[in-house]
Short mmCIF file of C-alpha atoms and ligand atoms in Angstrom, two decimals:
data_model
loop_
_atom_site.label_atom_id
_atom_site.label_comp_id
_atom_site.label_asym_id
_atom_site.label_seq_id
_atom_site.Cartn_x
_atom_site.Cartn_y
_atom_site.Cartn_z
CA UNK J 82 -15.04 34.09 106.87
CA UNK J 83 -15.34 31.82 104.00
CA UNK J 84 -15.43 33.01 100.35
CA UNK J 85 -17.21 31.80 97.22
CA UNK J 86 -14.61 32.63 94.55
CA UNK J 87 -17.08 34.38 92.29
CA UNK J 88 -18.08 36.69 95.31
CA UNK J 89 -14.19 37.77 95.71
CA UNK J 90 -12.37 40.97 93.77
CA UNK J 91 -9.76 38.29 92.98
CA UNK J 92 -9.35 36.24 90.50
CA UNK J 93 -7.98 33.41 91.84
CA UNK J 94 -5.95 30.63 90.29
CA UNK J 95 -7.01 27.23 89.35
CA UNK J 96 -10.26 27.45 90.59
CA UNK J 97 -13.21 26.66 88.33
CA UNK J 98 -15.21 30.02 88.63
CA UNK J 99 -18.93 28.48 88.54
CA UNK J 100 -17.96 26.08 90.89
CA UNK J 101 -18.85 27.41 94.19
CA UNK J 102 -15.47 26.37 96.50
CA UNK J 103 -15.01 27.87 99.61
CA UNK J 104 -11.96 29.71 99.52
CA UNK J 105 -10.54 29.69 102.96
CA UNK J 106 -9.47 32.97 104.21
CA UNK J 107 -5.70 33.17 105.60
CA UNK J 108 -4.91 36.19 107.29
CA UNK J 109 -1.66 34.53 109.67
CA UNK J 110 1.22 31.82 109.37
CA UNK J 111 3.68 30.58 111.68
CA UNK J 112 6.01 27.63 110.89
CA UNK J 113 3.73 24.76 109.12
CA UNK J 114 1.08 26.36 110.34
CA UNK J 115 -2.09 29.12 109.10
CA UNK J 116 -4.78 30.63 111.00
CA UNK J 117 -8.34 31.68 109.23
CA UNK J 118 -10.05 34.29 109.71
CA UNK J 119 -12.27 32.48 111.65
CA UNK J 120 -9.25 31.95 114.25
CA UNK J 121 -9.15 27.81 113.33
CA UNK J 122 -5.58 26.55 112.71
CA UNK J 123 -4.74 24.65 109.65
CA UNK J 124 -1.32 22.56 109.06
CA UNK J 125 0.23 23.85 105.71
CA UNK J 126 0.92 19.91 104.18
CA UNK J 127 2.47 20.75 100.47
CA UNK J 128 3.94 24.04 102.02
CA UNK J 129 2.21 26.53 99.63
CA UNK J 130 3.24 24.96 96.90
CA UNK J 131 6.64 23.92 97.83
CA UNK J 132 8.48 27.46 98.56
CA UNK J 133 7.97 27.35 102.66
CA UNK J 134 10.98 24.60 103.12
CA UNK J 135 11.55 26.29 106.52
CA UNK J 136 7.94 27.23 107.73
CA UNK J 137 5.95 30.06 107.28
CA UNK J 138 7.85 33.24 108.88
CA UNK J 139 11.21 31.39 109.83
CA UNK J 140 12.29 33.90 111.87
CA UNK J 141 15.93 34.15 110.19
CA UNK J 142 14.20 35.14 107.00
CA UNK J 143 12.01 37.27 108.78
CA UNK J 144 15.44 38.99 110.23
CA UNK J 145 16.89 39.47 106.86
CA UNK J 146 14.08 40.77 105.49
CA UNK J 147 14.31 43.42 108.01
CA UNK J 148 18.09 44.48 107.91
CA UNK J 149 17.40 44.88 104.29
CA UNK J 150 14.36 46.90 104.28
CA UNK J 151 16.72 49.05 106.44
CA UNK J 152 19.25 49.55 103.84
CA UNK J 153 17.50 48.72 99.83
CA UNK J 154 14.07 48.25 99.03
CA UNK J 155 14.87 47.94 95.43
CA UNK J 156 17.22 49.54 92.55
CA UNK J 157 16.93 48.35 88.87
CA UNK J 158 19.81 45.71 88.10
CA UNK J 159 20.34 46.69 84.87
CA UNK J 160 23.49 49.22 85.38
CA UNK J 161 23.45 48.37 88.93
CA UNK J 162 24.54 45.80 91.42
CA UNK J 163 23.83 45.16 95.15
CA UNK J 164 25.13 43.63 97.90
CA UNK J 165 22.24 41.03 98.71
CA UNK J 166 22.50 39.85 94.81
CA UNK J 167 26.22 39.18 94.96
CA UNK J 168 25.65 37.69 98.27
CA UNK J 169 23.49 35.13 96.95
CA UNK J 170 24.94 35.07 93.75
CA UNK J 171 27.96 33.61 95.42
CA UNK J 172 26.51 30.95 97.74
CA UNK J 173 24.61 29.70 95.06
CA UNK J 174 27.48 29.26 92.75
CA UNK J 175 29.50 27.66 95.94
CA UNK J 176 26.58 25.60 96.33
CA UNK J 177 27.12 24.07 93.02
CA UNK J 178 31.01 24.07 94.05
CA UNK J 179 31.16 26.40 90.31
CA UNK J 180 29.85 23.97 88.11
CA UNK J 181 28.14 27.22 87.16
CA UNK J 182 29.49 30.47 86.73
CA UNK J 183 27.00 33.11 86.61
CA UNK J 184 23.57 33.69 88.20
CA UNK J 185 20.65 35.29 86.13
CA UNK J 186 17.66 36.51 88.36
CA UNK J 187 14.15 36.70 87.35
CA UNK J 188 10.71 36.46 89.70
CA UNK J 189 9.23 33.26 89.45
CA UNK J 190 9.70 29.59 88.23
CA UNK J 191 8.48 30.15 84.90
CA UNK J 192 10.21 33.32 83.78
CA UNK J 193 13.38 31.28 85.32
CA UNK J 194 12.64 28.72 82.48
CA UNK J 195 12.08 31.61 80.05
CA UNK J 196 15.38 32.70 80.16
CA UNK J 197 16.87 29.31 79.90
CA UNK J 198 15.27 28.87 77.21
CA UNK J 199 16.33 32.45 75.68
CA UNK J 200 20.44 31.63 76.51
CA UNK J 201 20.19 28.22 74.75
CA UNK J 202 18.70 29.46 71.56
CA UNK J 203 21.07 32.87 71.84
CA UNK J 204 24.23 30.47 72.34
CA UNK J 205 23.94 28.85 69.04
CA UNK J 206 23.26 31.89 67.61
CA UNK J 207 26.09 33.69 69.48
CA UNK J 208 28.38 30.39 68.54
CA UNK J 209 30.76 30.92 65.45
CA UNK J 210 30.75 27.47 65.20
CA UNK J 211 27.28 26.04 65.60
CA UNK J 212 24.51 26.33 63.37
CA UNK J 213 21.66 28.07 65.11
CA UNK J 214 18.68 25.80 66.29
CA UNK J 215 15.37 26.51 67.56
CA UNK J 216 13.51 23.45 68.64
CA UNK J 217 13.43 21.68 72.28
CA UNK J 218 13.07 17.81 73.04
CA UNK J 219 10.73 17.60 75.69
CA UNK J 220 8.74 15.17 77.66
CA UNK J 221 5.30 13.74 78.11
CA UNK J 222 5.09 14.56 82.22
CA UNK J 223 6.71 17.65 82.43
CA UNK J 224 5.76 20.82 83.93
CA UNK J 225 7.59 23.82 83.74
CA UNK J 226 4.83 27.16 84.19
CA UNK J 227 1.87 28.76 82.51
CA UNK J 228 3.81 31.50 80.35
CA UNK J 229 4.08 31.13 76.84
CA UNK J 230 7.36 29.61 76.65
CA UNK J 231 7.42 27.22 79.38
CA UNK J 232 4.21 26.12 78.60
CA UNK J 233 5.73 25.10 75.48
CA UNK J 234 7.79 23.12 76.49
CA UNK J 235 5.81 21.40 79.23
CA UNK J 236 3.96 18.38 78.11
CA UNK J 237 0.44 18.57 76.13
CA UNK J 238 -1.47 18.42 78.39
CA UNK J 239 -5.28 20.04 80.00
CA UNK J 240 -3.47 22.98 80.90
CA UNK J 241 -1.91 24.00 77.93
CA UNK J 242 -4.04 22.30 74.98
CA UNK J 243 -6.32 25.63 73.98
CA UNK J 244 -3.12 27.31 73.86
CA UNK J 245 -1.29 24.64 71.08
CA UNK J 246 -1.15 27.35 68.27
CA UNK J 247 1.06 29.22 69.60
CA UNK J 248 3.38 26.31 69.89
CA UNK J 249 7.01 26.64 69.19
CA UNK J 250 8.09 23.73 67.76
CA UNK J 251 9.32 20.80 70.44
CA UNK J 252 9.47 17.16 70.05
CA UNK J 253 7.66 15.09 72.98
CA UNK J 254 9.11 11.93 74.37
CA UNK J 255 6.81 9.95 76.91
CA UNK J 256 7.74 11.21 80.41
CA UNK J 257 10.70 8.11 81.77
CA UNK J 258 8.63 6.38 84.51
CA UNK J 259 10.18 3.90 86.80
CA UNK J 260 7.19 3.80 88.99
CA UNK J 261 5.27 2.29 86.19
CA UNK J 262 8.00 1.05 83.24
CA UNK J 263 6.24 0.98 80.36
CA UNK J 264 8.86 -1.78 79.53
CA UNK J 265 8.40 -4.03 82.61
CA UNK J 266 11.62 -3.00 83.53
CA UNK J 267 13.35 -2.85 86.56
CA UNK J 268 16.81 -0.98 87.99
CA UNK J 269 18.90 -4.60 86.98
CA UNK J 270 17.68 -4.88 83.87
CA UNK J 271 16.99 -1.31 82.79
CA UNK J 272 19.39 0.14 80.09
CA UNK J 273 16.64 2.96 79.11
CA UNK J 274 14.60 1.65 76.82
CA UNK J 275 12.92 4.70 77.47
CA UNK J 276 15.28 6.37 75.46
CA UNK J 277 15.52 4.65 72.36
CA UNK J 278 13.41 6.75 70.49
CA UNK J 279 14.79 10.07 71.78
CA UNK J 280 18.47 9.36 71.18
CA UNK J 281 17.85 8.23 67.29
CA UNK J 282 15.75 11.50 66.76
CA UNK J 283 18.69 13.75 68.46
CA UNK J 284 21.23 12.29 65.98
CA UNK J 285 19.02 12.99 62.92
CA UNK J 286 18.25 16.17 63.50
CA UNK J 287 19.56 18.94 65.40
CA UNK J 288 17.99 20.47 68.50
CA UNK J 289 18.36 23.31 70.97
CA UNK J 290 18.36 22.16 74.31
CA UNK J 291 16.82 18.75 76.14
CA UNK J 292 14.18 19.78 78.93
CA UNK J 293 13.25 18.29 81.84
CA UNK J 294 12.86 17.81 85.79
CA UNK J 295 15.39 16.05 87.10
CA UNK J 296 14.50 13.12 89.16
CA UNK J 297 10.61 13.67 89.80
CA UNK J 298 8.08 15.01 87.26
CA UNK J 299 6.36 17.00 90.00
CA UNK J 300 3.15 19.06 89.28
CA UNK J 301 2.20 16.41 86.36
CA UNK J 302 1.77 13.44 88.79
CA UNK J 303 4.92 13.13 91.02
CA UNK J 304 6.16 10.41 89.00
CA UNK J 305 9.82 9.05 90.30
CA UNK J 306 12.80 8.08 87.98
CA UNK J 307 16.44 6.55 87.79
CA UNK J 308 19.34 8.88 87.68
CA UNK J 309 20.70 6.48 85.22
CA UNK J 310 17.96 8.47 82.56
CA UNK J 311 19.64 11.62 83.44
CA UNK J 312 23.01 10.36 83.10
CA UNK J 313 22.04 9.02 79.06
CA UNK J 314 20.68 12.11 79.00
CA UNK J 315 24.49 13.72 79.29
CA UNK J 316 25.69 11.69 77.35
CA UNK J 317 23.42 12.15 74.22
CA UNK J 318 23.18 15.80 74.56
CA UNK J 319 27.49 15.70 74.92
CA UNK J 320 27.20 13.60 72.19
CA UNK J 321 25.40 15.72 69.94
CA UNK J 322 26.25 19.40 70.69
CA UNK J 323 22.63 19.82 72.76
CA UNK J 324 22.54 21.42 75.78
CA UNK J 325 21.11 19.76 78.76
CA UNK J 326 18.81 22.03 80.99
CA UNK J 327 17.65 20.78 84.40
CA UNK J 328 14.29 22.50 85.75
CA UNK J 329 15.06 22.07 89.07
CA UNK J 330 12.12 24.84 90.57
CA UNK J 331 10.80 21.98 92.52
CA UNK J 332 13.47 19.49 93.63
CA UNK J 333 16.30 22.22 94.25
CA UNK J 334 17.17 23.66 97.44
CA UNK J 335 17.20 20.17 99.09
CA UNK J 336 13.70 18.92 98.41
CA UNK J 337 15.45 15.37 97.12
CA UNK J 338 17.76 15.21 100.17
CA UNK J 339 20.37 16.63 98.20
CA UNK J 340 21.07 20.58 97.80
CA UNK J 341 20.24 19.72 94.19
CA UNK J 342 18.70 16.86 92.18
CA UNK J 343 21.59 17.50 89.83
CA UNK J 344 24.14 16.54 92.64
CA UNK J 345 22.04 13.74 93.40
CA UNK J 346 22.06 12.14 90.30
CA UNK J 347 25.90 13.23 89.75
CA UNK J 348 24.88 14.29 86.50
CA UNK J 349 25.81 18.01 85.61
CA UNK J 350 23.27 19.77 83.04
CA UNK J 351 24.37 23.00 81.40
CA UNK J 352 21.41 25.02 82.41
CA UNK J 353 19.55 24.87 86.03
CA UNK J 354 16.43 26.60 86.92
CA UNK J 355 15.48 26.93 90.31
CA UNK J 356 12.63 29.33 92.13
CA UNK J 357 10.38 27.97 95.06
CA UNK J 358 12.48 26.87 97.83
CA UNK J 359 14.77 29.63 97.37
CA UNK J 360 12.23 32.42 98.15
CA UNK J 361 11.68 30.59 101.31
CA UNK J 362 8.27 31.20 100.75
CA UNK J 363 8.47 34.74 101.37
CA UNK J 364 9.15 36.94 98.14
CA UNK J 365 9.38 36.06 94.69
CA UNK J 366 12.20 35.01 93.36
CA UNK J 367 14.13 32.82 90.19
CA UNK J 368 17.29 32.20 89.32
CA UNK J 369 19.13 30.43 86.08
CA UNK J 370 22.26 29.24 86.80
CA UNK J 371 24.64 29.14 83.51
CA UNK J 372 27.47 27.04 82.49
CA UNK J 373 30.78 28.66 81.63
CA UNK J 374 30.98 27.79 78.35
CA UNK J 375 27.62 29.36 77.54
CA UNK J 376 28.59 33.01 79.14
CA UNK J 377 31.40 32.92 77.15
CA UNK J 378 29.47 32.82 74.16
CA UNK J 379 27.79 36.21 75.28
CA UNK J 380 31.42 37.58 75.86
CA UNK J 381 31.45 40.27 73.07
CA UNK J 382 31.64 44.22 72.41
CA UNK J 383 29.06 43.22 69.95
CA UNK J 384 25.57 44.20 71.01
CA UNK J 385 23.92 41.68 68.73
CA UNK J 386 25.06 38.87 70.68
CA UNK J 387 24.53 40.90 74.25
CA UNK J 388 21.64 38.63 76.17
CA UNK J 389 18.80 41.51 76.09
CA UNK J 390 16.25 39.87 79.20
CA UNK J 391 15.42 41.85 82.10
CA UNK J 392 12.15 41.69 84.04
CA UNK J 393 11.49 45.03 86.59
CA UNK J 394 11.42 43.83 89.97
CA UNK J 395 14.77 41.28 88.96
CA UNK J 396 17.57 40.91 91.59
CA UNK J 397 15.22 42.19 93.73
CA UNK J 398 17.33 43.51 97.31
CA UNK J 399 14.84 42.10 99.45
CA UNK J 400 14.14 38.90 97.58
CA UNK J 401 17.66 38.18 97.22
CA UNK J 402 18.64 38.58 100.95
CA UNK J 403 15.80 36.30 102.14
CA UNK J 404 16.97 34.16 99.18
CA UNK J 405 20.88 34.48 100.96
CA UNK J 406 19.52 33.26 104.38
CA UNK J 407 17.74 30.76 103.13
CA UNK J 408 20.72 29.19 101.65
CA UNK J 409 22.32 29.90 104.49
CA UNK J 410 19.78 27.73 106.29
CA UNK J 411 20.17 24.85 104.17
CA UNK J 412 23.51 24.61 104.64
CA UNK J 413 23.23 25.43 108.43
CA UNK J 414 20.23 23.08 109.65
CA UNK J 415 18.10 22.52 106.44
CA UNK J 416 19.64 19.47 104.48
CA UNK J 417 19.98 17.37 107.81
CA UNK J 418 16.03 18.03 108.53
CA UNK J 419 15.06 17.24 105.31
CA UNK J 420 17.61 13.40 105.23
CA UNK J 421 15.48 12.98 108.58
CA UNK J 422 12.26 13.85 107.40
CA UNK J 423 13.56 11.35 104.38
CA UNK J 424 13.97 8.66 107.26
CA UNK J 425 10.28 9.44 108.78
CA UNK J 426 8.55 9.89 105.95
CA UNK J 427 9.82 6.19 104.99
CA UNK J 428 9.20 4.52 108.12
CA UNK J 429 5.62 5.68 107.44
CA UNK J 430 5.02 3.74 104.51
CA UNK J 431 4.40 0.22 105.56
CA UNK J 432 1.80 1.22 108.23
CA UNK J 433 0.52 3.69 105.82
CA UNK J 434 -0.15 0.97 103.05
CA UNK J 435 -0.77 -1.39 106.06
CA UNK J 436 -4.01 0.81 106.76
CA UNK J 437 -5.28 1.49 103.69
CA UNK J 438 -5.07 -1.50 101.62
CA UNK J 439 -6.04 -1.83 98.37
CA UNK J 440 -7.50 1.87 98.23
CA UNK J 441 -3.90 3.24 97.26
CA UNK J 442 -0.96 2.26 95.64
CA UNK J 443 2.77 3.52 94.38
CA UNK J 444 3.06 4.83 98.10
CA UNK J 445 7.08 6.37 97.33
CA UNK J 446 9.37 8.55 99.18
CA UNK J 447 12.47 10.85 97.71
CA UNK J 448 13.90 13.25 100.06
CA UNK J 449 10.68 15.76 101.92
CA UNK J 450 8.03 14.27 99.38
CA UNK J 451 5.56 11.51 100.00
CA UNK J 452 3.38 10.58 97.26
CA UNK J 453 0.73 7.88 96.07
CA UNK J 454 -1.69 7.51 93.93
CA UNK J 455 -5.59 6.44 95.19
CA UNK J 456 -6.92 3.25 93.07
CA UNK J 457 -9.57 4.44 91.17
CA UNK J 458 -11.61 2.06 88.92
CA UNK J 459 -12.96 5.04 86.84
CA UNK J 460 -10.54 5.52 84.20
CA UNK J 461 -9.83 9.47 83.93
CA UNK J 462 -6.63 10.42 84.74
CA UNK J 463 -4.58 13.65 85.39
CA UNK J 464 -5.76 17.06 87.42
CA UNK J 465 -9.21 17.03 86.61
CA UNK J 466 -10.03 13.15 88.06
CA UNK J 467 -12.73 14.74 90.32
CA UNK J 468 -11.19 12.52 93.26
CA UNK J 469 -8.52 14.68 93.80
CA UNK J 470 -10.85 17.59 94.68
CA UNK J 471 -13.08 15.41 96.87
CA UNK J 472 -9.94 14.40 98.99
CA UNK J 473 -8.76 17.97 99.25
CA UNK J 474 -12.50 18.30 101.02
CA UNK J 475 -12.68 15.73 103.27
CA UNK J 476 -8.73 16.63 104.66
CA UNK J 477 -10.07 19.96 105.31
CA UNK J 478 -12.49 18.10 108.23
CA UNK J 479 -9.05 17.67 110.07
CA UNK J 480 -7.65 21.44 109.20
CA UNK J 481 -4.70 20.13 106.41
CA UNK J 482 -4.25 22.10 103.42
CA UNK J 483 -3.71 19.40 100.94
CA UNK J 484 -3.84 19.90 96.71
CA UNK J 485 -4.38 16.54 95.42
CA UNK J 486 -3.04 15.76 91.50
CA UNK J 487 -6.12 14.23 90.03
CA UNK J 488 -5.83 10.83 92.15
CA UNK J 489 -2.06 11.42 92.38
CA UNK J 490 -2.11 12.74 96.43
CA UNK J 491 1.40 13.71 98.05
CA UNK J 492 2.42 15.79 100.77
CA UNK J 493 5.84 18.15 100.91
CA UNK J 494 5.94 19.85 104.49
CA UNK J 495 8.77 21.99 105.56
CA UNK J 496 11.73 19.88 106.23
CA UNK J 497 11.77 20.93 109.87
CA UNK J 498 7.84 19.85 110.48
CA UNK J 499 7.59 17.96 114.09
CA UNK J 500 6.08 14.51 114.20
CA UNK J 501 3.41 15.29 116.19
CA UNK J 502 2.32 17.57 112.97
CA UNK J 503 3.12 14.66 110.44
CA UNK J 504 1.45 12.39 112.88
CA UNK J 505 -1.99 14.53 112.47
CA UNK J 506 -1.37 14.94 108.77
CA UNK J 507 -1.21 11.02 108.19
CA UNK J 508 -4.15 10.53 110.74
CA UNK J 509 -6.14 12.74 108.46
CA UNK J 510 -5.24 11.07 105.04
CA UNK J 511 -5.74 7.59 107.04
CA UNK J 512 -9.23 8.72 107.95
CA UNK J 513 -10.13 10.65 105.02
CA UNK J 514 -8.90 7.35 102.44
CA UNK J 515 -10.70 5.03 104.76
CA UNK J 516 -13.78 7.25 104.05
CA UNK J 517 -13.30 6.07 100.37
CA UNK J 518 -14.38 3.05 98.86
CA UNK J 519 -11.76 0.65 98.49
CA UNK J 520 -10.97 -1.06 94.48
CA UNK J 521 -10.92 -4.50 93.39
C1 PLP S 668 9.34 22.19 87.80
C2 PLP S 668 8.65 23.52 87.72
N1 PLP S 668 9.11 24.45 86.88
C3 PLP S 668 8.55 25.66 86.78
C4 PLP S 668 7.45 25.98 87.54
C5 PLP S 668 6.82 27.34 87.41
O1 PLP S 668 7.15 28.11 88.51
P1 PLP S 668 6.27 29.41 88.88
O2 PLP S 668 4.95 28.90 89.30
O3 PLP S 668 7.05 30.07 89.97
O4 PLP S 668 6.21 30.24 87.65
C6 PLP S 668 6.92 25.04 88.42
C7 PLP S 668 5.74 25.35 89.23
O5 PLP S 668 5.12 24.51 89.84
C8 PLP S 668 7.53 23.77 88.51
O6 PLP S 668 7.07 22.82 89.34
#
């Protein structure tokens, strides 16, 4: 059965209410697969939103979920600890090899970011030898989730605007773009320019904490950049007392072909976020990973300098042990799917562009993503270019959940997907493009 979203009890997200979509009803999932109720099978292409890195129902998380409902459903964290939180606690930190020291659990990306946020501001406060600061450099392209304080510090953008009052201050840098250089440059002749006008704000003024999503600007357009802007990055924010926090909800967990963009760019931040991959899909879940040096500003008898965050369901049992096998799975099988899936995914670019011409361009690869953007002569950019939504239509012909940026169109399977899947997913966008007129 197909719903009109105005006809459901639910609200649901990012849907324009008047508009009449049909919602399609999911009712089962198995690997990069869902079934409707209607019994039709559908190929799950941006893997509900990038949490599914495994498939839908991977039966090892499946299997942990299980043993733990067995033992914990839940206990407060707050004067309590568990086994499936230190579990993952400690793989996470050995994933990092301790560049971080202690794990801070929320449920979602956003709230993640929240409490990033939070330390950072408390640390100056906490520090007897820092002057307390309150305001973020942030960029252009950035996404980092709908709640108040991640919104903030998120790019202005369609999503946020009606909300600007309530605005903490931040100071917005265009989004680094090496896709596009604003500059004309190119990795030889790059020393980011980019930068210029960031670095002599951060040594005028001083600032809490420099934002942003290491490697790939994801839900604002999939936009691509050079490590080397991470690595000024460090050294500014060394420079200047500023702590350097990586947002890595999207590209952690292996997404880039690394366990971390972080480790990718060999450029440590001070702060890392990460949610999505790490639930495996399955159960909410966010974590903040935090630097040494920052705990140890929270190391006191004194109350007033005590981190007070907590969120109910946090450190949830079961959330944490399918969080556990799912880093277990990285390590096991997960980052050598996703360096092949790399391989595949590039192999398919030349025939890809071969195919469709003039139609797209920017077709890029980084680890399990493949993005471009279609070449639209109308000039209205970002989510709301209607051609995003008309693509999402027409790949729903061939049965492929797809969720088109405005005309920026990627796709972000599970890193174990067969061919013959990514075979029907590119037939579809081949077909579907080709259905499209073609630019001058
Ligand atoms: C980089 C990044 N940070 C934060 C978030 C927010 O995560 P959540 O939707 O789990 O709140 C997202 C969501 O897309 C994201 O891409």
């Amino acid at each position: 059965m197909k719903y009109n979203p105005i006809q459901t009890y639910t609200w649901v997200p990012l849907t324009i209410q008047e508009e009449g979509e049909n919602l399609i009803n999911i009712v089962k999932a198995e690997g990069e697969f869902v079934t409707d109720s209607e019994g039709n099978t559908w190929i799950d292409s941006i893997a509900s939103w990038w949490t599914m890195i495994f498939g839908h129902r991977h039966p090892a998380l499946v299997a942990a979920l299980k043993t733990q409902i067995e033992e914990l459903d839940h206990i407060m964290l707050a004067g309590h600890i568990h086994p499936a939180a230190e579990s993952l606690s400690k793989s996470l930190l050995e994933l990092t090899n301790f560049d971080f020291h202690k794990v801070f659990y929320s449920d979602n990306g956003s709230n993640a970011v929240e409490i990033a946020l939070k330390l950072a501001i408390q640390y100056y406060q906490n520090h007897p030898d820092l002057i307390p600061r309150s305001e973020f450099l942030v960029f252009s392209n950035s996404y980092h989730g709908d709640s108040i304080g991640a919104m903030n510090v998120s790019g202005k953008n369609y999503f946020n605007r009606i909300f600007s009052d309530l605005r903490f201050p931040t100071k917005e840098f265009p989004a680094p773009n090496c896709m596009n250089c604003p500059w004309g440059k190119v990795a030889n002749s790059c020393s980011t320019e980019c930068l210029d006008d960031l670095e002599s704000e951060i040594k005028q003024k001083d600032y809490v904490g420099i934002v942003i999503e290491p490697l790939v600007f994801g839900a604002n357009g999939m936009l691509f950049y050079d490590k080397k802007v991470l690595v000024k990055l460090r050294e500014l924010a060394t420079q200047t007392h500023t702590l350097l926090i990586f947002d890595e909800v999207f590209t952690g967990m292996g997404r880039l072909g690394e366990v971390f963009a972080y480790q990718k760019a060999e450029t440590k931040p001070d702060l890392l976020v990460m949610a999505k991959g790490l639930t495996g899909g399955m159960l909410p879940l966010g974590a903040t990973l935090v630097s040494e040096f920052i705990y140890k500003q929270f190391l006191s008898k004194d109350p007033y300098r005590a981190f007070f965050h907590a969120h109910t369901m946090t450190g949830n049992p079961l959330a944490c042990s399918v969080g556990y096998a799912s880093v277990k799975l990285l390590q096991e099988t997960g980052l050598g799917q996703v360096k092949k899936l790399e391989e595949t995914l590039q192999k398919r670019v030349e025939p890809f562009q071969k195919t469709l011409g003039k139609r797209i361009e920017n077709v890029r690869v980084m680890g399990g993503i493949f993005a471009f953007e279609y070449k639209e002569t109308i000039a209205e950019d970002e989510y709301l270019n209607p051609v995003g939504k008309q693509i999402r239509e027409k790949m729903k012909e061939f049965r492929i959940l797809l969720r088109p940026l405005g005309r920026t169109i990627y796709i972000t399977p599970p890193y174990n997907i067969p061919e013959k899947s990514l075979d029907q997913i590119f037939l579809a966008l081949e077909q579907t493009l080709l259905s499209f007129p073609e630019s001058d």
